């Protein structure tokens, strides 16, 4: 009896020990697997993907397969290197690492036409001859010119505005394409390629080979109509819906020189002058849109105009025409922001109506002026009403007068030339307006990198000297800052003449080049600087980033530079009021129809650790920049922008060494064999447990 009990106890202990060992090795294996993964894979942390976008008719962009795409790396430094990828290589599919100079429509067309390519990674080297993945006719079909209205100008028949445009941004690729943003990571990839993938003496490269894996699977397909219908079905029948795409949306920012009641509609007799610029840009890669010339040059100049006019305006002055400063979002995607504002004006959802606009001045690309020349573009349509023609003449005369004795030479375009791509076109599409678009180009863009990753600070500003502090850099006056200040001065003086209805001397009105210099540094180099920190509310300080900002219209952009524009505009045009934080919030509730109030951080005190916050009273407001197509549920609209962005679960890239197929098969077979043997041994032990773990002696009779 005692022996039997002892046998059962030993068996129980052995089984407990085996269970403990199993759990121990599982936990140890989990940690070991993580360690092994870190040893196998090198993550690429500074990349940007090409993602999928859709409109009413088709999809564009890129995606990977569900579990990512993997291929052997092949570096292409000259076009002849493509032959290995397309024909000669014996280990397809390949991950092609392209130098920036080879990221062309011709090369991408060859890679798209073969099944031997798993994906593409593009280095950020700037092509000296220029690069623009947009079309030659940006926003074609959504401006004022079409097949029924001035068809001779439709589709840029008269002027090719972006001759370098190769249209890559509107192609649909079935494989992932990533941008390599860090030169160090690019060098790691090339070193791995050189050590493992280059054939020696004409021989075939031997395994292991250096490979890359890209993950960018997109949920949405086909077009906006399809993805929005699927969204609708998800939200109708699922408690926890998983939507597949989102409409591109953000906020327009606007400000008035004299307050307007936002809960009322302006009387038709009250005229206003619109001074506008765009806030967004785009490129081939998601959220990489530096937009130095295409975007920043215009809105920084407009901010300088607003500051100059606010200094000239006194509260007790009576303006013959109010001035409205407007910053449109989403203009790179078929005029999202301007078309929404026009829609709101027509449907009494905005305090100003189209009938109130006396004149419209748009600051477009203005940083690359040759010989200090600025060009005035007007609509050539000859059948405008006599009133609009008179207003247009007054506008042009005011600009010409303001250019006298200035550092800007103002030239008019040929009367037969059409308008460049501009927000003004959406207003003209709705109503005849006296409008002018100011640019640094007469016909084709001088910007060689329009809507590309290369439209950076180097495009318009010479490099800041090395070794200077951020504080010194933002206060360092450059030629570009002075040039943009000169343009702002001209516009401010012209607007002053129109708004004050006077021909008096305007020489006292001057844009501040030092302020322009600060803005260029902040909006092109580093949002997180001392000035921007002082003028944003504490709870919004997270929008300030240490890296150069990008101006892609956001679906959900936590680092949103357009919000910074909002606070800069409020700071430059608003008034500091003597209120506590609680009083500032109460005034916000009580006076919201006329003003907005911001409790901002303030500058650092002398001890450099605390700040003195203050309250700003401003007429700066925001309004929706969401296409009316989504307001109306007209997802297939041809009148309004219908751009949506696909959703995804993960975006990542990594490199590793891949074994030969033979070794992979052997490893799989050995693994399966070990598994089968383990199952058989486990089954045998379990079936014979009563023999293996029990005593051989039968219990005898016990007498007491």
PDB file of N, CA, C and O in Angstrom, residues 217-220 241-246 645-649:
ATOM      1  N   UNK A 217      -0.639  47.629 -46.408  1.00  0.00           N
ATOM      2  CA  UNK A 217      -1.879  47.135 -46.997  1.00  0.00           C
ATOM      3  C   UNK A 217      -3.008  48.136 -46.767  1.00  0.00           C
ATOM      4  O   UNK A 217      -3.231  48.598 -45.649  1.00  0.00           O
ATOM      5  N   UNK A 218      -3.724  48.467 -47.822  1.00  0.00           N
ATOM      6  CA  UNK A 218      -4.813  49.444 -47.771  1.00  0.00           C
ATOM      7  C   UNK A 218      -6.173  48.738 -47.724  1.00  0.00           C
ATOM      8  O   UNK A 218      -6.367  47.718 -48.384  1.00  0.00           O
ATOM      9  N   UNK A 219      -7.103  49.301 -46.964  1.00  0.00           N
ATOM     10  CA  UNK A 219      -8.424  48.684 -46.816  1.00  0.00           C
ATOM     11  C   UNK A 219      -9.394  49.057 -47.943  1.00  0.00           C
ATOM     12  O   UNK A 219     -10.315  48.297 -48.247  1.00  0.00           O
ATOM     13  N   UNK A 220      -9.230  50.246 -48.519  1.00  0.00           N
ATOM     14  CA  UNK A 220     -10.201  50.732 -49.508  1.00  0.00           C
ATOM     15  C   UNK A 220      -9.738  50.412 -50.919  1.00  0.00           C
ATOM     16  O   UNK A 220      -8.532  50.342 -51.202  1.00  0.00           O
ATOM     17  N   UNK A 241     -18.184  49.636 -35.981  1.00  0.00           N
ATOM     18  CA  UNK A 241     -17.861  49.658 -37.417  1.00  0.00           C
ATOM     19  C   UNK A 241     -16.388  49.921 -37.673  1.00  0.00           C
ATOM     20  O   UNK A 241     -15.731  50.674 -36.946  1.00  0.00           O
ATOM     21  N   UNK A 242     -15.870  49.272 -38.712  1.00  0.00           N
ATOM     22  CA  UNK A 242     -14.507  49.511 -39.172  1.00  0.00           C
ATOM     23  C   UNK A 242     -14.584  50.138 -40.556  1.00  0.00           C
ATOM     24  O   UNK A 242     -14.779  49.445 -41.550  1.00  0.00           O
ATOM     25  N   UNK A 243     -14.476  51.451 -40.597  1.00  0.00           N
ATOM     26  CA  UNK A 243     -14.572  52.149 -41.876  1.00  0.00           C
ATOM     27  C   UNK A 243     -13.307  51.923 -42.695  1.00  0.00           C
ATOM     28  O   UNK A 243     -12.230  51.665 -42.144  1.00  0.00           O
ATOM     29  N   UNK A 244     -13.437  52.038 -43.993  1.00  0.00           N
ATOM     30  CA  UNK A 244     -12.316  51.713 -44.881  1.00  0.00           C
ATOM     31  C   UNK A 244     -11.636  52.945 -45.468  1.00  0.00           C
ATOM     32  O   UNK A 244     -10.534  52.849 -46.001  1.00  0.00           O
ATOM     33  N   UNK A 245     -12.286  54.111 -45.397  1.00  0.00           N
ATOM     34  CA  UNK A 245     -11.664  55.315 -45.935  1.00  0.00           C
ATOM     35  C   UNK A 245     -12.234  56.543 -45.240  1.00  0.00           C
ATOM     36  O   UNK A 245     -13.271  56.472 -44.571  1.00  0.00           O
ATOM     37  N   UNK A 246     -11.559  57.667 -45.419  1.00  0.00           N
ATOM     38  CA  UNK A 246     -11.981  58.936 -44.834  1.00  0.00           C
ATOM     39  C   UNK A 246     -11.859  60.032 -45.878  1.00  0.00           C
ATOM     40  O   UNK A 246     -10.918  60.041 -46.681  1.00  0.00           O
ATOM     41  N   UNK A 645      -9.066  59.106 -48.489  1.00  0.00           N
ATOM     42  CA  UNK A 645      -7.828  58.397 -48.185  1.00  0.00           C
ATOM     43  C   UNK A 645      -8.171  57.060 -47.550  1.00  0.00           C
ATOM     44  O   UNK A 645      -8.994  56.993 -46.635  1.00  0.00           O
ATOM     45  N   UNK A 646      -7.545  55.995 -48.037  1.00  0.00           N
ATOM     46  CA  UNK A 646      -7.790  54.665 -47.481  1.00  0.00           C
ATOM     47  C   UNK A 646      -7.278  54.576 -46.047  1.00  0.00           C
ATOM     48  O   UNK A 646      -6.342  55.267 -45.646  1.00  0.00           O
ATOM     49  N   UNK A 647      -7.886  53.703 -45.275  1.00  0.00           N
ATOM     50  CA  UNK A 647      -7.358  53.370 -43.953  1.00  0.00           C
ATOM     51  C   UNK A 647      -6.435  52.166 -44.062  1.00  0.00           C
ATOM     52  O   UNK A 647      -6.491  51.414 -45.025  1.00  0.00           O
ATOM     53  N   UNK A 648      -5.607  51.982 -43.036  1.00  0.00           N
ATOM     54  CA  UNK A 648      -4.689  50.843 -42.996  1.00  0.00           C
ATOM     55  C   UNK A 648      -4.425  50.487 -41.538  1.00  0.00           C
ATOM     56  O   UNK A 648      -4.754  51.249 -40.629  1.00  0.00           O
ATOM     57  N   UNK A 649      -3.831  49.316 -41.318  1.00  0.00           N
ATOM     58  CA  UNK A 649      -3.529  48.886 -39.954  1.00  0.00           C
ATOM     59  C   UNK A 649      -2.086  49.168 -39.562  1.00  0.00           C
ATOM     60  O   UNK A 649      -1.800  49.551 -38.446  1.00  0.00           O
TER      61      UNK A 649
END
